[in-house]
Short mmCIF file of C-alpha atoms in Angstrom, two decimals:
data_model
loop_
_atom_site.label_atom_id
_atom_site.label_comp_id
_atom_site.label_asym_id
_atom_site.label_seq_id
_atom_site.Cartn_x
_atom_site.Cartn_y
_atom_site.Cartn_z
CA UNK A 1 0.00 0.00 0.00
CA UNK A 2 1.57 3.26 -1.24
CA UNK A 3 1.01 6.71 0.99
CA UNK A 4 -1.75 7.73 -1.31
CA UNK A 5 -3.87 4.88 -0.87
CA UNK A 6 -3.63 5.21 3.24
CA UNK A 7 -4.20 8.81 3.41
CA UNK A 8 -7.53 7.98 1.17
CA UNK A 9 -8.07 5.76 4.01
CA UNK A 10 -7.72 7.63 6.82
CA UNK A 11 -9.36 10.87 5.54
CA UNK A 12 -12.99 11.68 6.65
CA UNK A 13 -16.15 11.25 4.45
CA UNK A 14 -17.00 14.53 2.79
CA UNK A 15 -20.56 14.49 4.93
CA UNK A 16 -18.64 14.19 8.29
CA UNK A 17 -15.77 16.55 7.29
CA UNK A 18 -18.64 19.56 5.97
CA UNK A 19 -20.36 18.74 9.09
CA UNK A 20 -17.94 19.43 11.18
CA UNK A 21 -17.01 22.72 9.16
CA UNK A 22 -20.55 23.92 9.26
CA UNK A 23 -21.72 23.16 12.17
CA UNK A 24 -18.26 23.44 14.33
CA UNK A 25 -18.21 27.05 14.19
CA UNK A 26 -22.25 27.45 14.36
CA UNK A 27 -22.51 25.63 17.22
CA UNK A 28 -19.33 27.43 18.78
CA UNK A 29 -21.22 30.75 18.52
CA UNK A 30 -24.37 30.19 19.33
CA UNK A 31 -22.69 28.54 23.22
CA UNK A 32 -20.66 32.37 22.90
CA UNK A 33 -24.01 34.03 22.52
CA UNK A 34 -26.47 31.88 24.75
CA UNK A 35 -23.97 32.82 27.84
CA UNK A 36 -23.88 36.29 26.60
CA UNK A 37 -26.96 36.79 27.26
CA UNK A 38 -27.32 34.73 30.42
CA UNK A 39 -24.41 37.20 31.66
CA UNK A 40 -26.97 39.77 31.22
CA UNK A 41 -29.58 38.27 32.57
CA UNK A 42 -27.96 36.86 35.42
CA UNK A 43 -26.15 39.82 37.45
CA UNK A 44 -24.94 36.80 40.03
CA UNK A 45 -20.94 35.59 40.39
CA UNK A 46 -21.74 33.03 38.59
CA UNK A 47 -22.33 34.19 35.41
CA UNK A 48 -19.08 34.02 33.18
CA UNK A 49 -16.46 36.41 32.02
CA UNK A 50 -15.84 37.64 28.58
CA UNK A 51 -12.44 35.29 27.98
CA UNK A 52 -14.36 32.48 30.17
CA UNK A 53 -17.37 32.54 27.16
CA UNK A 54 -14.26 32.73 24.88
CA UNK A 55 -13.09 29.40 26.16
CA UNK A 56 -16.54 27.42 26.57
CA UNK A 57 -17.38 28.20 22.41
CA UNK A 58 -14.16 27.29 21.05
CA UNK A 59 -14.44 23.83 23.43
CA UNK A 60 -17.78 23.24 21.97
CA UNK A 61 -15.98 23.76 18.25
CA UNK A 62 -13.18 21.37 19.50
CA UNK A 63 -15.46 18.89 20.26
CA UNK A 64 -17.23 19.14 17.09
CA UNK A 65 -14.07 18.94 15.24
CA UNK A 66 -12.88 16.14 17.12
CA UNK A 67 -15.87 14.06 16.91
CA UNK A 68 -16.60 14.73 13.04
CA UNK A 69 -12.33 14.49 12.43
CA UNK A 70 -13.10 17.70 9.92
CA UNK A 71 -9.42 18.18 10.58
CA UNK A 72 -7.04 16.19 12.11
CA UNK A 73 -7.34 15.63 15.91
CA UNK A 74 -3.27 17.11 16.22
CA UNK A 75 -4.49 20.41 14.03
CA UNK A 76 -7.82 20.32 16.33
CA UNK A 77 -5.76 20.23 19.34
CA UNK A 78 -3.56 23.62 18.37
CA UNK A 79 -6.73 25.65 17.76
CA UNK A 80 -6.45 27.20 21.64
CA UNK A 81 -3.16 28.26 20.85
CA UNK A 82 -4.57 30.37 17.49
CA UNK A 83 -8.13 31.42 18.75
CA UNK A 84 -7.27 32.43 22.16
CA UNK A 85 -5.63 35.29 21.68
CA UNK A 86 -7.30 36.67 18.11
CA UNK A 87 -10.69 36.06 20.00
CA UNK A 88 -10.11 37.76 22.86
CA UNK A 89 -8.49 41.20 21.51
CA UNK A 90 -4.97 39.91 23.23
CA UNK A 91 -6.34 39.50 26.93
CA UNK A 92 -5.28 35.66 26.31
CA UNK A 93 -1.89 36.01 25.47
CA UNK A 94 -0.28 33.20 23.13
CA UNK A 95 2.36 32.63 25.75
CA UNK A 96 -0.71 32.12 28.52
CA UNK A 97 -2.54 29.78 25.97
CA UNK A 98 0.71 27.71 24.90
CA UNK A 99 1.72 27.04 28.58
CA UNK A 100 -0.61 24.21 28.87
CA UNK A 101 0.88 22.25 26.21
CA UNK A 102 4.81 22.24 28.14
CA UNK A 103 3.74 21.30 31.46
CA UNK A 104 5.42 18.94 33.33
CA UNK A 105 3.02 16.33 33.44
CA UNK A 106 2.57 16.25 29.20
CA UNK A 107 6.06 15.30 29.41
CA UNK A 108 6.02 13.12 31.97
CA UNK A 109 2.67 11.20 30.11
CA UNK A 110 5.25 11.11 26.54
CA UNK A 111 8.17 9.88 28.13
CA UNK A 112 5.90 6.93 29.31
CA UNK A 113 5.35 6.06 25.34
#
């Protein structure tokens, strides 16, 4: 079996990976603005901060992603690192949303492989 005949196989279907493209981000914003507006509603502690809304909406388009494989799951896991900070105007720097991905532990888990 030459490369192009595994990379066939380990692509997506078309109706999984357009799923995932269309209704990733869709689903992503609509989280953003449903907790908008229950932060307007809700004038308690426990309604969420701008950055904290930020972070629920691009999990919910990870887990689309992930579960549809619209991109591979390594390129799925790097979106934090690239939304973060466009999304939130710089408040999430790209140094605070990379730090994650060198702790310790990560290293500890891949030097057990």
């Amino acid at each position: 079996m030459d490369d192009a005949d595994r990379e066939i196989e380990s692509s997506p279907p078309m109706g999984r990976f357009w799923i995932g493209v269309v209704l990733g981000p869709l689903l992503s914003l609509i989280v953003f603005l449903v907790l908008s507006r229950h932060a307007v509603e809700s004038e308690t502690a426990t309604a969420l901060s701008f950055e904290g809304r930020v972070v629920a909406s691009v999990a919910v388009l990870m887990a689309v992603l992930w579960i549809t494989e619209a991109i591979p799951i390594p390129a799925t896991s790097l979106i934090p690192v690239a939304l973060f900070p466009l999304l939130t105007g710089g408040r999430i720097s790209i140094r605070t949303a990379a730090a994650p991905y060198a702790h310790e532990l990560i290293f500890l888990f891949l030097g057990g492989f």
